[in-house]
JSON list of C-alpha atoms and ligand atoms in Angstrom, two decimals:
[
{"chain": "S", "resi": 1, "resn": "MET", "atom": "CA", "xyz": [-0.14, 0.02, -0.26]},
{"chain": "S", "resi": 2, "resn": "ASN", "atom": "CA", "xyz": [0.99, 3.61, -0.57]},
{"chain": "S", "resi": 3, "resn": "ASP", "atom": "CA", "xyz": [1.08, 6.03, 1.94]},
{"chain": "S", "resi": 4, "resn": "VAL", "atom": "CA", "xyz": [0.41, 9.35, 1.90]},
{"chain": "S", "resi": 5, "resn": "ILE", "atom": "CA", "xyz": [3.13, 12.04, 0.44]},
{"chain": "S", "resi": 6, "resn": "ILE", "atom": "CA", "xyz": [3.59, 14.27, 4.00]},
{"chain": "S", "resi": 7, "resn": "SER", "atom": "CA", "xyz": [5.51, 17.01, 3.01]},
{"chain": "S", "resi": 8, "resn": "PRO", "atom": "CA", "xyz": [7.15, 19.38, 5.42]},
{"chain": "S", "resi": 9, "resn": "SER", "atom": "CA", "xyz": [6.61, 23.51, 4.65]},
{"chain": "S", "resi": 10, "resn": "ILE", "atom": "CA", "xyz": [9.84, 25.28, 5.67]},
{"chain": "S", "resi": 11, "resn": "LEU", "atom": "CA", "xyz": [7.61, 28.56, 5.40]},
{"chain": "S", "resi": 12, "resn": "SER", "atom": "CA", "xyz": [7.08, 27.36, 9.58]},
{"chain": "S", "resi": 13, "resn": "ALA", "atom": "CA", "xyz": [10.44, 26.44, 9.94]},
{"chain": "S", "resi": 14, "resn": "ASN", "atom": "CA", "xyz": [13.81, 29.01, 11.90]},
{"chain": "S", "resi": 15, "resn": "PHE", "atom": "CA", "xyz": [14.97, 30.49, 8.44]},
{"chain": "S", "resi": 16, "resn": "ALA", "atom": "CA", "xyz": [18.11, 31.13, 10.62]},
{"chain": "S", "resi": 17, "resn": "ASN", "atom": "CA", "xyz": [18.65, 27.53, 10.18]},
{"chain": "S", "resi": 18, "resn": "LEU", "atom": "CA", "xyz": [17.42, 25.36, 7.29]},
{"chain": "S", "resi": 19, "resn": "GLU", "atom": "CA", "xyz": [19.68, 22.89, 7.03]},
{"chain": "S", "resi": 20, "resn": "GLN", "atom": "CA", "xyz": [19.63, 21.61, 9.94]},
{"chain": "S", "resi": 21, "resn": "GLU", "atom": "CA", "xyz": [15.59, 21.59, 9.68]},
{"chain": "S", "resi": 22, "resn": "ILE", "atom": "CA", "xyz": [15.32, 19.62, 6.49]},
{"chain": "S", "resi": 23, "resn": "GLN", "atom": "CA", "xyz": [17.98, 17.44, 8.09]},
{"chain": "S", "resi": 24, "resn": "ALA", "atom": "CA", "xyz": [15.46, 17.45, 10.92]},
{"chain": "S", "resi": 25, "resn": "VAL", "atom": "CA", "xyz": [12.16, 16.09, 9.53]},
{"chain": "S", "resi": 26, "resn": "GLN", "atom": "CA", "xyz": [13.84, 13.73, 7.03]},
{"chain": "S", "resi": 27, "resn": "TYR", "atom": "CA", "xyz": [15.21, 11.80, 9.97]},
{"chain": "S", "resi": 28, "resn": "ALA", "atom": "CA", "xyz": [11.79, 12.20, 10.39]},
{"chain": "S", "resi": 29, "resn": "GLY", "atom": "CA", "xyz": [10.95, 10.93, 7.65]},
{"chain": "S", "resi": 30, "resn": "ALA", "atom": "CA", "xyz": [9.63, 13.43, 5.09]},
{"chain": "S", "resi": 31, "resn": "LYS", "atom": "CA", "xyz": [10.93, 12.15, 1.26]},
{"chain": "S", "resi": 32, "resn": "TRP", "atom": "CA", "xyz": [10.06, 15.86, -0.20]},
{"chain": "S", "resi": 33, "resn": "ILE", "atom": "CA", "xyz": [10.38, 19.36, 0.85]},
{"chain": "S", "resi": 34, "resn": "HIS", "atom": "CA", "xyz": [7.65, 22.07, 0.44]},
{"chain": "S", "resi": 35, "resn": "VAL", "atom": "CA", "xyz": [8.91, 25.55, -0.01]},
{"chain": "S", "resi": 36, "resn": "ASP", "atom": "CA", "xyz": [6.68, 28.43, -0.33]},
{"chain": "S", "resi": 37, "resn": "VAL", "atom": "CA", "xyz": [7.60, 31.42, -2.76]},
{"chain": "S", "resi": 38, "resn": "MET", "atom": "CA", "xyz": [5.99, 34.47, -2.63]},
{"chain": "S", "resi": 39, "resn": "ASP", "atom": "CA", "xyz": [6.03, 37.68, -4.40]},
{"chain": "S", "resi": 40, "resn": "GLY", "atom": "CA", "xyz": [4.11, 40.59, -2.61]},
{"chain": "S", "resi": 41, "resn": "HIS", "atom": "CA", "xyz": [2.29, 40.96, -6.00]},
{"chain": "S", "resi": 42, "resn": "PHE", "atom": "CA", "xyz": [0.01, 37.14, -6.06]},
{"chain": "S", "resi": 43, "resn": "VAL", "atom": "CA", "xyz": [-0.12, 36.54, -2.33]},
{"chain": "S", "resi": 44, "resn": "PRO", "atom": "CA", "xyz": [0.34, 39.64, 0.29]},
{"chain": "S", "resi": 45, "resn": "ASN", "atom": "CA", "xyz": [3.64, 38.15, 1.62]},
{"chain": "S", "resi": 46, "resn": "ILE", "atom": "CA", "xyz": [7.48, 37.40, -0.01]},
{"chain": "S", "resi": 47, "resn": "THR", "atom": "CA", "xyz": [9.34, 35.28, 1.72]},
{"chain": "S", "resi": 48, "resn": "ILE", "atom": "CA", "xyz": [11.94, 33.45, -0.81]},
{"chain": "S", "resi": 49, "resn": "GLY", "atom": "CA", "xyz": [13.61, 33.52, -3.81]},
{"chain": "S", "resi": 50, "resn": "VAL", "atom": "CA", "xyz": [15.59, 31.24, -6.10]},
{"chain": "S", "resi": 51, "resn": "PRO", "atom": "CA", "xyz": [18.90, 31.87, -4.43]},
{"chain": "S", "resi": 52, "resn": "VAL", "atom": "CA", "xyz": [17.62, 30.05, -1.29]},
{"chain": "S", "resi": 53, "resn": "VAL", "atom": "CA", "xyz": [16.58, 27.13, -3.60]},
{"chain": "S", "resi": 54, "resn": "LYS", "atom": "CA", "xyz": [19.90, 26.76, -4.96]},
{"chain": "S", "resi": 55, "resn": "SER", "atom": "CA", "xyz": [22.14, 26.45, -1.27]},
{"chain": "S", "resi": 56, "resn": "LEU", "atom": "CA", "xyz": [19.02, 24.17, -0.36]},
{"chain": "S", "resi": 57, "resn": "ARG", "atom": "CA", "xyz": [19.50, 21.86, -3.01]},
{"chain": "S", "resi": 58, "resn": "LYS", "atom": "CA", "xyz": [23.37, 21.89, -2.47]},
{"chain": "S", "resi": 59, "resn": "VAL", "atom": "CA", "xyz": [22.44, 20.57, 1.34]},
{"chain": "S", "resi": 60, "resn": "THR", "atom": "CA", "xyz": [19.84, 18.19, 0.55]},
{"chain": "S", "resi": 61, "resn": "ASP", "atom": "CA", "xyz": [18.75, 15.07, -1.38]},
{"chain": "S", "resi": 62, "resn": "LEU", "atom": "CA", "xyz": [15.73, 15.66, -1.05]},
{"chain": "S", "resi": 63, "resn": "ILE", "atom": "CA", "xyz": [12.38, 15.93, -3.37]},
{"chain": "S", "resi": 64, "resn": "LEU", "atom": "CA", "xyz": [12.01, 19.80, -3.31]},
{"chain": "S", "resi": 65, "resn": "ASP", "atom": "CA", "xyz": [8.84, 20.35, -4.24]},
{"chain": "S", "resi": 66, "resn": "THR", "atom": "CA", "xyz": [8.06, 24.73, -5.05]},
{"chain": "S", "resi": 67, "resn": "HIS", "atom": "CA", "xyz": [4.96, 25.99, -4.80]},
{"chain": "S", "resi": 68, "resn": "LEU", "atom": "CA", "xyz": [5.00, 29.08, -6.57]},
{"chain": "S", "resi": 69, "resn": "MET", "atom": "CA", "xyz": [2.91, 32.11, -5.34]},
{"chain": "S", "resi": 70, "resn": "ILE", "atom": "CA", "xyz": [3.97, 34.78, -8.13]},
{"chain": "S", "resi": 71, "resn": "GLU", "atom": "CA", "xyz": [2.46, 36.14, -11.55]},
{"chain": "S", "resi": 72, "resn": "ASN", "atom": "CA", "xyz": [3.90, 35.83, -14.41]},
{"chain": "S", "resi": 73, "resn": "PRO", "atom": "CA", "xyz": [5.39, 32.54, -13.10]},
{"chain": "S", "resi": 74, "resn": "GLU", "atom": "CA", "xyz": [7.03, 31.64, -16.53]},
{"chain": "S", "resi": 75, "resn": "LYS", "atom": "CA", "xyz": [10.08, 34.34, -16.43]},
{"chain": "S", "resi": 76, "resn": "TYR", "atom": "CA", "xyz": [11.05, 32.48, -12.87]},
{"chain": "S", "resi": 77, "resn": "ILE", "atom": "CA", "xyz": [10.65, 28.34, -13.90]},
{"chain": "S", "resi": 78, "resn": "GLU", "atom": "CA", "xyz": [13.58, 28.25, -15.93]},
{"chain": "S", "resi": 79, "resn": "PRO", "atom": "CA", "xyz": [15.85, 29.70, -13.16]},
{"chain": "S", "resi": 80, "resn": "PHE", "atom": "CA", "xyz": [14.07, 27.60, -10.26]},
{"chain": "S", "resi": 81, "resn": "ALA", "atom": "CA", "xyz": [14.74, 24.68, -12.89]},
{"chain": "S", "resi": 82, "resn": "LYS", "atom": "CA", "xyz": [18.47, 25.63, -12.51]},
{"chain": "S", "resi": 83, "resn": "ALA", "atom": "CA", "xyz": [17.76, 26.04, -9.25]},
{"chain": "S", "resi": 84, "resn": "GLY", "atom": "CA", "xyz": [17.39, 22.28, -8.34]},
{"chain": "S", "resi": 85, "resn": "SER", "atom": "CA", "xyz": [13.62, 22.29, -8.36]},
{"chain": "S", "resi": 86, "resn": "ASP", "atom": "CA", "xyz": [12.74, 18.41, -8.46]},
{"chain": "S", "resi": 87, "resn": "ILE", "atom": "CA", "xyz": [8.66, 20.04, -8.72]},
{"chain": "S", "resi": 88, "resn": "LEU", "atom": "CA", "xyz": [7.18, 23.15, -9.46]},
{"chain": "S", "resi": 89, "resn": "THR", "atom": "CA", "xyz": [3.60, 23.94, -8.85]},
{"chain": "S", "resi": 90, "resn": "PHE", "atom": "CA", "xyz": [2.17, 27.18, -10.68]},
{"chain": "S", "resi": 91, "resn": "HIS", "atom": "CA", "xyz": [-1.05, 28.70, -10.12]},
{"chain": "S", "resi": 92, "resn": "TYR", "atom": "CA", "xyz": [-3.83, 28.77, -11.99]},
{"chain": "S", "resi": 93, "resn": "GLU", "atom": "CA", "xyz": [-4.75, 32.51, -11.03]},
{"chain": "S", "resi": 94, "resn": "ALA", "atom": "CA", "xyz": [-1.33, 33.92, -12.19]},
{"chain": "S", "resi": 95, "resn": "CYS", "atom": "CA", "xyz": [-2.84, 32.67, -15.65]},
{"chain": "S", "resi": 96, "resn": "LYS", "atom": "CA", "xyz": [-4.46, 34.76, -18.28]},
{"chain": "S", "resi": 97, "resn": "ASN", "atom": "CA", "xyz": [-5.98, 32.29, -20.52]},
{"chain": "S", "resi": 98, "resn": "GLU", "atom": "CA", "xyz": [-6.19, 28.51, -21.37]},
{"chain": "S", "resi": 99, "resn": "GLN", "atom": "CA", "xyz": [-2.78, 28.74, -23.51]},
{"chain": "S", "resi": 100, "resn": "HIS", "atom": "CA", "xyz": [-0.91, 30.34, -21.15]},
{"chain": "S", "resi": 101, "resn": "VAL", "atom": "CA", "xyz": [-1.75, 27.42, -18.64]},
{"chain": "S", "resi": 102, "resn": "ARG", "atom": "CA", "xyz": [-0.23, 24.94, -21.03]},
{"chain": "S", "resi": 103, "resn": "GLU", "atom": "CA", "xyz": [3.09, 27.38, -21.65]},
{"chain": "S", "resi": 104, "resn": "VAL", "atom": "CA", "xyz": [3.75, 27.38, -18.01]},
{"chain": "S", "resi": 105, "resn": "ILE", "atom": "CA", "xyz": [2.94, 23.36, -17.85]},
{"chain": "S", "resi": 106, "resn": "ASN", "atom": "CA", "xyz": [5.86, 23.05, -21.05]},
{"chain": "S", "resi": 107, "resn": "LEU", "atom": "CA", "xyz": [8.48, 24.98, -19.56]},
{"chain": "S", "resi": 108, "resn": "ILE", "atom": "CA", "xyz": [8.53, 23.34, -16.53]},
{"chain": "S", "resi": 109, "resn": "LYS", "atom": "CA", "xyz": [8.09, 19.87, -18.36]},
{"chain": "S", "resi": 110, "resn": "SER", "atom": "CA", "xyz": [11.90, 21.07, -20.73]},
{"chain": "S", "resi": 111, "resn": "PHE", "atom": "CA", "xyz": [13.49, 20.69, -17.79]},
{"chain": "S", "resi": 112, "resn": "GLY", "atom": "CA", "xyz": [12.86, 17.44, -17.21]},
{"chain": "S", "resi": 113, "resn": "ILE", "atom": "CA", "xyz": [11.61, 18.15, -13.71]},
{"chain": "S", "resi": 114, "resn": "LYS", "atom": "CA", "xyz": [7.61, 17.74, -12.92]},
{"chain": "S", "resi": 115, "resn": "ALA", "atom": "CA", "xyz": [4.76, 19.77, -13.14]},
{"chain": "S", "resi": 116, "resn": "GLY", "atom": "CA", "xyz": [1.77, 21.29, -10.50]},
{"chain": "S", "resi": 117, "resn": "LEU", "atom": "CA", "xyz": [-0.75, 23.49, -11.18]},
{"chain": "S", "resi": 118, "resn": "SER", "atom": "CA", "xyz": [-2.14, 24.88, -8.14]},
{"chain": "S", "resi": 119, "resn": "ILE", "atom": "CA", "xyz": [-5.69, 26.31, -7.49]},
{"chain": "S", "resi": 120, "resn": "LYS", "atom": "CA", "xyz": [-7.34, 28.89, -3.91]},
{"chain": "S", "resi": 121, "resn": "PRO", "atom": "CA", "xyz": [-9.72, 28.45, -2.17]},
{"chain": "S", "resi": 122, "resn": "LYS", "atom": "CA", "xyz": [-12.25, 29.58, -4.69]},
{"chain": "S", "resi": 123, "resn": "THR", "atom": "CA", "xyz": [-11.97, 28.69, -7.97]},
{"chain": "S", "resi": 124, "resn": "LYS", "atom": "CA", "xyz": [-14.02, 25.65, -8.94]},
{"chain": "S", "resi": 125, "resn": "PRO", "atom": "CA", "xyz": [-11.62, 21.98, -10.23]},
{"chain": "S", "resi": 126, "resn": "GLU", "atom": "CA", "xyz": [-13.48, 22.18, -13.34]},
{"chain": "S", "resi": 127, "resn": "GLU", "atom": "CA", "xyz": [-11.39, 24.92, -14.04]},
{"chain": "S", "resi": 128, "resn": "ILE", "atom": "CA", "xyz": [-8.28, 22.96, -14.12]},
{"chain": "S", "resi": 129, "resn": "PHE", "atom": "CA", "xyz": [-10.18, 20.22, -15.72]},
{"chain": "S", "resi": 130, "resn": "PRO", "atom": "CA", "xyz": [-8.93, 20.44, -19.66]},
{"chain": "S", "resi": 131, "resn": "PHE", "atom": "CA", "xyz": [-5.01, 20.42, -17.95]},
{"chain": "S", "resi": 132, "resn": "LEU", "atom": "CA", "xyz": [-5.68, 16.83, -15.75]},
{"chain": "S", "resi": 133, "resn": "ASN", "atom": "CA", "xyz": [-3.30, 14.79, -18.50]},
{"chain": "S", "resi": 134, "resn": "ASP", "atom": "CA", "xyz": [-0.77, 16.94, -18.75]},
{"chain": "S", "resi": 135, "resn": "ILE", "atom": "CA", "xyz": [-0.14, 17.48, -15.40]},
{"chain": "S", "resi": 136, "resn": "ASP", "atom": "CA", "xyz": [2.22, 15.25, -12.60]},
{"chain": "S", "resi": 137, "resn": "LEU", "atom": "CA", "xyz": [0.29, 16.63, -9.51]},
{"chain": "S", "resi": 138, "resn": "VAL", "atom": "CA", "xyz": [-2.74, 19.02, -8.57]},
{"chain": "S", "resi": 139, "resn": "LEU", "atom": "CA", "xyz": [-2.08, 21.04, -5.67]},
{"chain": "S", "resi": 140, "resn": "VAL", "atom": "CA", "xyz": [-5.31, 21.84, -4.22]},
{"chain": "S", "resi": 141, "resn": "MET", "atom": "CA", "xyz": [-5.42, 24.93, -1.64]},
{"chain": "S", "resi": 142, "resn": "THR", "atom": "CA", "xyz": [-7.53, 24.44, 2.13]},
{"chain": "S", "resi": 143, "resn": "VAL", "atom": "CA", "xyz": [-6.41, 27.66, 2.87]},
{"chain": "S", "resi": 144, "resn": "GLU", "atom": "CA", "xyz": [-5.94, 31.60, 1.33]},
{"chain": "S", "resi": 145, "resn": "PRO", "atom": "CA", "xyz": [-2.18, 31.06, -0.09]},
{"chain": "S", "resi": 146, "resn": "GLY", "atom": "CA", "xyz": [-0.08, 33.80, 1.58]},
{"chain": "S", "resi": 147, "resn": "PHE", "atom": "CA", "xyz": [0.51, 32.08, 5.42]},
{"chain": "S", "resi": 148, "resn": "GLY", "atom": "CA", "xyz": [1.19, 29.86, 7.28]},
{"chain": "S", "resi": 149, "resn": "GLY", "atom": "CA", "xyz": [-0.88, 28.32, 10.38]},
{"chain": "S", "resi": 150, "resn": "GLN", "atom": "CA", "xyz": [-4.63, 29.35, 9.69]},
{"chain": "S", "resi": 151, "resn": "GLU", "atom": "CA", "xyz": [-7.21, 27.33, 9.35]},
{"chain": "S", "resi": 152, "resn": "PHE", "atom": "CA", "xyz": [-8.57, 24.18, 6.86]},
{"chain": "S", "resi": 153, "resn": "MET", "atom": "CA", "xyz": [-11.29, 25.06, 4.84]},
{"chain": "S", "resi": 154, "resn": "HIS", "atom": "CA", "xyz": [-14.03, 22.70, 4.52]},
{"chain": "S", "resi": 155, "resn": "ASP", "atom": "CA", "xyz": [-14.79, 23.43, 1.09]},
{"chain": "S", "resi": 156, "resn": "CYS", "atom": "CA", "xyz": [-12.35, 23.34, -0.37]},
{"chain": "S", "resi": 157, "resn": "ALA", "atom": "CA", "xyz": [-10.90, 19.71, 0.54]},
{"chain": "S", "resi": 158, "resn": "LEU", "atom": "CA", "xyz": [-14.95, 18.23, -1.06]},
{"chain": "S", "resi": 159, "resn": "LYS", "atom": "CA", "xyz": [-12.66, 19.07, -4.88]},
{"chain": "S", "resi": 160, "resn": "ILE", "atom": "CA", "xyz": [-10.43, 16.31, -4.15]},
{"chain": "S", "resi": 161, "resn": "PRO", "atom": "CA", "xyz": [-13.19, 13.78, -5.19]},
{"chain": "S", "resi": 162, "resn": "LYS", "atom": "CA", "xyz": [-14.27, 15.48, -8.63]},
{"chain": "S", "resi": 163, "resn": "ILE", "atom": "CA", "xyz": [-10.76, 16.59, -9.65]},
{"chain": "S", "resi": 164, "resn": "LYS", "atom": "CA", "xyz": [-9.62, 12.76, -8.63]},
{"chain": "S", "resi": 165, "resn": "GLU", "atom": "CA", "xyz": [-13.02, 11.45, -10.74]},
{"chain": "S", "resi": 166, "resn": "LYS", "atom": "CA", "xyz": [-11.69, 12.90, -13.64]},
{"chain": "S", "resi": 167, "resn": "ALA", "atom": "CA", "xyz": [-7.69, 12.53, -13.28]},
{"chain": "S", "resi": 168, "resn": "PRO", "atom": "CA", "xyz": [-5.37, 9.30, -14.30]},
{"chain": "S", "resi": 169, "resn": "ASP", "atom": "CA", "xyz": [-4.50, 7.19, -11.72]},
{"chain": "S", "resi": 170, "resn": "ASN", "atom": "CA", "xyz": [-1.10, 8.83, -11.04]},
{"chain": "S", "resi": 171, "resn": "LEU", "atom": "CA", "xyz": [-2.00, 12.42, -10.63]},
{"chain": "S", "resi": 172, "resn": "ILE", "atom": "CA", "xyz": [-0.49, 13.75, -7.68]},
{"chain": "S", "resi": 173, "resn": "ILE", "atom": "CA", "xyz": [-3.50, 15.13, -5.44]},
{"chain": "S", "resi": 174, "resn": "GLN", "atom": "CA", "xyz": [-1.62, 17.59, -3.00]},
{"chain": "S", "resi": 175, "resn": "VAL", "atom": "CA", "xyz": [-3.79, 19.88, -0.36]},
{"chain": "S", "resi": 176, "resn": "ASP", "atom": "CA", "xyz": [-2.33, 22.81, 1.39]},
{"chain": "S", "resi": 177, "resn": "GLY", "atom": "CA", "xyz": [-3.22, 24.45, 4.11]},
{"chain": "S", "resi": 178, "resn": "GLY", "atom": "CA", "xyz": [-4.64, 24.16, 7.71]},
{"chain": "S", "resi": 179, "resn": "VAL", "atom": "CA", "xyz": [-3.20, 20.58, 7.85]},
{"chain": "S", "resi": 180, "resn": "ASN", "atom": "CA", "xyz": [-2.86, 18.36, 11.43]},
{"chain": "S", "resi": 181, "resn": "ASN", "atom": "CA", "xyz": [-4.05, 14.89, 11.87]},
{"chain": "S", "resi": 182, "resn": "ILE", "atom": "CA", "xyz": [-7.85, 15.62, 12.37]},
{"chain": "S", "resi": 183, "resn": "THR", "atom": "CA", "xyz": [-7.99, 17.17, 8.23]},
{"chain": "S", "resi": 184, "resn": "ALA", "atom": "CA", "xyz": [-5.37, 15.11, 7.00]},
{"chain": "S", "resi": 185, "resn": "LYS", "atom": "CA", "xyz": [-7.88, 12.00, 7.77]},
{"chain": "S", "resi": 186, "resn": "ILE", "atom": "CA", "xyz": [-10.09, 14.23, 5.80]},
{"chain": "S", "resi": 187, "resn": "CYS", "atom": "CA", "xyz": [-8.11, 14.81, 3.24]},
{"chain": "S", "resi": 188, "resn": "LYS", "atom": "CA", "xyz": [-7.07, 10.59, 2.45]},
{"chain": "S", "resi": 189, "resn": "SER", "atom": "CA", "xyz": [-10.28, 9.63, 2.76]},
{"chain": "S", "resi": 190, "resn": "LEU", "atom": "CA", "xyz": [-11.31, 12.43, -0.29]},
{"chain": "S", "resi": 191, "resn": "GLY", "atom": "CA", "xyz": [-8.73, 10.90, -2.10]},
{"chain": "S", "resi": 192, "resn": "ALA", "atom": "CA", "xyz": [-5.53, 13.51, -1.50]},
{"chain": "S", "resi": 193, "resn": "THR", "atom": "CA", "xyz": [-2.41, 11.63, -2.61]},
{"chain": "S", "resi": 194, "resn": "SER", "atom": "CA", "xyz": [-0.14, 13.48, -1.14]},
{"chain": "S", "resi": 195, "resn": "LEU", "atom": "CA", "xyz": [0.02, 16.23, 2.32]},
{"chain": "S", "resi": 196, "resn": "VAL", "atom": "CA", "xyz": [1.95, 19.37, 2.60]},
{"chain": "S", "resi": 197, "resn": "ALA", "atom": "CA", "xyz": [2.09, 20.79, 6.63]},
{"chain": "S", "resi": 198, "resn": "GLY", "atom": "CA", "xyz": [3.64, 23.37, 7.99]},
{"chain": "S", "resi": 199, "resn": "SER", "atom": "CA", "xyz": [2.77, 24.85, 11.58]},
{"chain": "S", "resi": 200, "resn": "TYR", "atom": "CA", "xyz": [2.16, 21.59, 12.17]},
{"chain": "S", "resi": 201, "resn": "ILE", "atom": "CA", "xyz": [4.86, 19.75, 11.79]},
{"chain": "S", "resi": 202, "resn": "TYR", "atom": "CA", "xyz": [6.81, 22.30, 12.45]},
{"chain": "S", "resi": 203, "resn": "GLY", "atom": "CA", "xyz": [5.11, 23.80, 15.02]},
{"chain": "S", "resi": 204, "resn": "SER", "atom": "CA", "xyz": [5.03, 20.87, 17.05]},
{"chain": "S", "resi": 205, "resn": "ASN", "atom": "CA", "xyz": [8.03, 19.75, 19.51]},
{"chain": "S", "resi": 206, "resn": "ASP", "atom": "CA", "xyz": [8.39, 16.06, 18.09]},
{"chain": "S", "resi": 207, "resn": "TYR", "atom": "CA", "xyz": [8.68, 16.34, 14.18]},
{"chain": "S", "resi": 208, "resn": "LYS", "atom": "CA", "xyz": [8.92, 12.65, 13.53]},
{"chain": "S", "resi": 209, "resn": "LYS", "atom": "CA", "xyz": [5.52, 11.77, 15.82]},
{"chain": "S", "resi": 210, "resn": "ALA", "atom": "CA", "xyz": [3.88, 14.99, 13.81]},
{"chain": "S", "resi": 211, "resn": "ILE", "atom": "CA", "xyz": [4.45, 13.40, 10.65]},
{"chain": "S", "resi": 212, "resn": "GLU", "atom": "CA", "xyz": [3.18, 9.35, 11.60]},
{"chain": "S", "resi": 213, "resn": "SER", "atom": "CA", "xyz": [0.14, 11.41, 13.01]},
{"chain": "S", "resi": 214, "resn": "LEU", "atom": "CA", "xyz": [-0.42, 12.22, 8.84]},
{"chain": "S", "resi": 215, "resn": "LEU", "atom": "CA", "xyz": [0.35, 9.18, 7.80]},
{"chain": "D", "resi": 301, "resn": "DX5", "atom": "C1", "xyz": [0.49, 28.75, 2.08]},
{"chain": "D", "resi": 301, "resn": "DX5", "atom": "C2", "xyz": [1.28, 28.00, 1.71]},
{"chain": "D", "resi": 301, "resn": "DX5", "atom": "C3", "xyz": [1.65, 26.79, 2.81]},
{"chain": "D", "resi": 301, "resn": "DX5", "atom": "C4", "xyz": [1.94, 26.68, 4.34]},
{"chain": "D", "resi": 301, "resn": "DX5", "atom": "C5", "xyz": [0.86, 25.97, 4.51]},
{"chain": "D", "resi": 301, "resn": "DX5", "atom": "O1", "xyz": [0.53, 30.03, 1.71]},
{"chain": "D", "resi": 301, "resn": "DX5", "atom": "O2", "xyz": [2.01, 27.19, 0.47]},
{"chain": "D", "resi": 301, "resn": "DX5", "atom": "O3", "xyz": [2.67, 26.02, 2.06]},
{"chain": "D", "resi": 301, "resn": "DX5", "atom": "O4", "xyz": [2.68, 26.77, 5.06]},
{"chain": "D", "resi": 301, "resn": "DX5", "atom": "O5", "xyz": [1.18, 25.87, 6.43]},
{"chain": "D", "resi": 301, "resn": "DX5", "atom": "P1", "xyz": [0.27, 25.50, 6.93]},
{"chain": "D", "resi": 301, "resn": "DX5", "atom": "O6", "xyz": [0.22, 24.15, 7.10]},
{"chain": "D", "resi": 301, "resn": "DX5", "atom": "O7", "xyz": [0.54, 26.37, 8.95]},
{"chain": "D", "resi": 301, "resn": "DX5", "atom": "O8", "xyz": [-1.61, 24.93, 6.64]},
{"chain": "D", "resi": 302, "resn": "ZN", "atom": "ZN1", "xyz": [2.73, 25.92, -0.04]}
]
């Protein structure tokens, strides 16, 4: 049986010591690291950029799962791919039209890495149905993107089965925002195959216990 993939979000980690924070969740069983990139335009917060991803690549072999909450994603795909991201997930709402979404997907794939497409709470799952055969991962946001530590929006989780019904079997369905031991169960029962968790893991005093409680 395949366990759900846990992707600890370093947004809630100690930024003064990311290497140690990544090693700690690796030791606790994590295989992926979720890297939240925010530009202060697409979302009202600024976090980290290309140089940080490049530095992280040098100190970890874990899958770097980079979540781009930025406008004009096409401008930054190459730098983030070359910095060492294994997955680049961008936002449907950051694109002008269907053609734009397809261009960004193809650009990500041209670097031989996985392409993810994310939707914010107000976006209907039907809007991304046309792309489900062309991407590797769908990221369903269960909070408004921008900050860690927000409350899980239950309505958003109901998008998971709708997407799953239309998706190829190997599409990863990831959930991000307000994931804890209770909401993780809901997401898994609805069909999620990957869970992002920031404050729940990094805010706990036992990362291993926290990660295991999400599996
Ligand atoms: C929010 C980010 C999330 C965030 C989740 O915009 O995309 O990845 O780190 O944080 P928690 O798990 O605390 O809700
Ligand atoms: Zn995220």
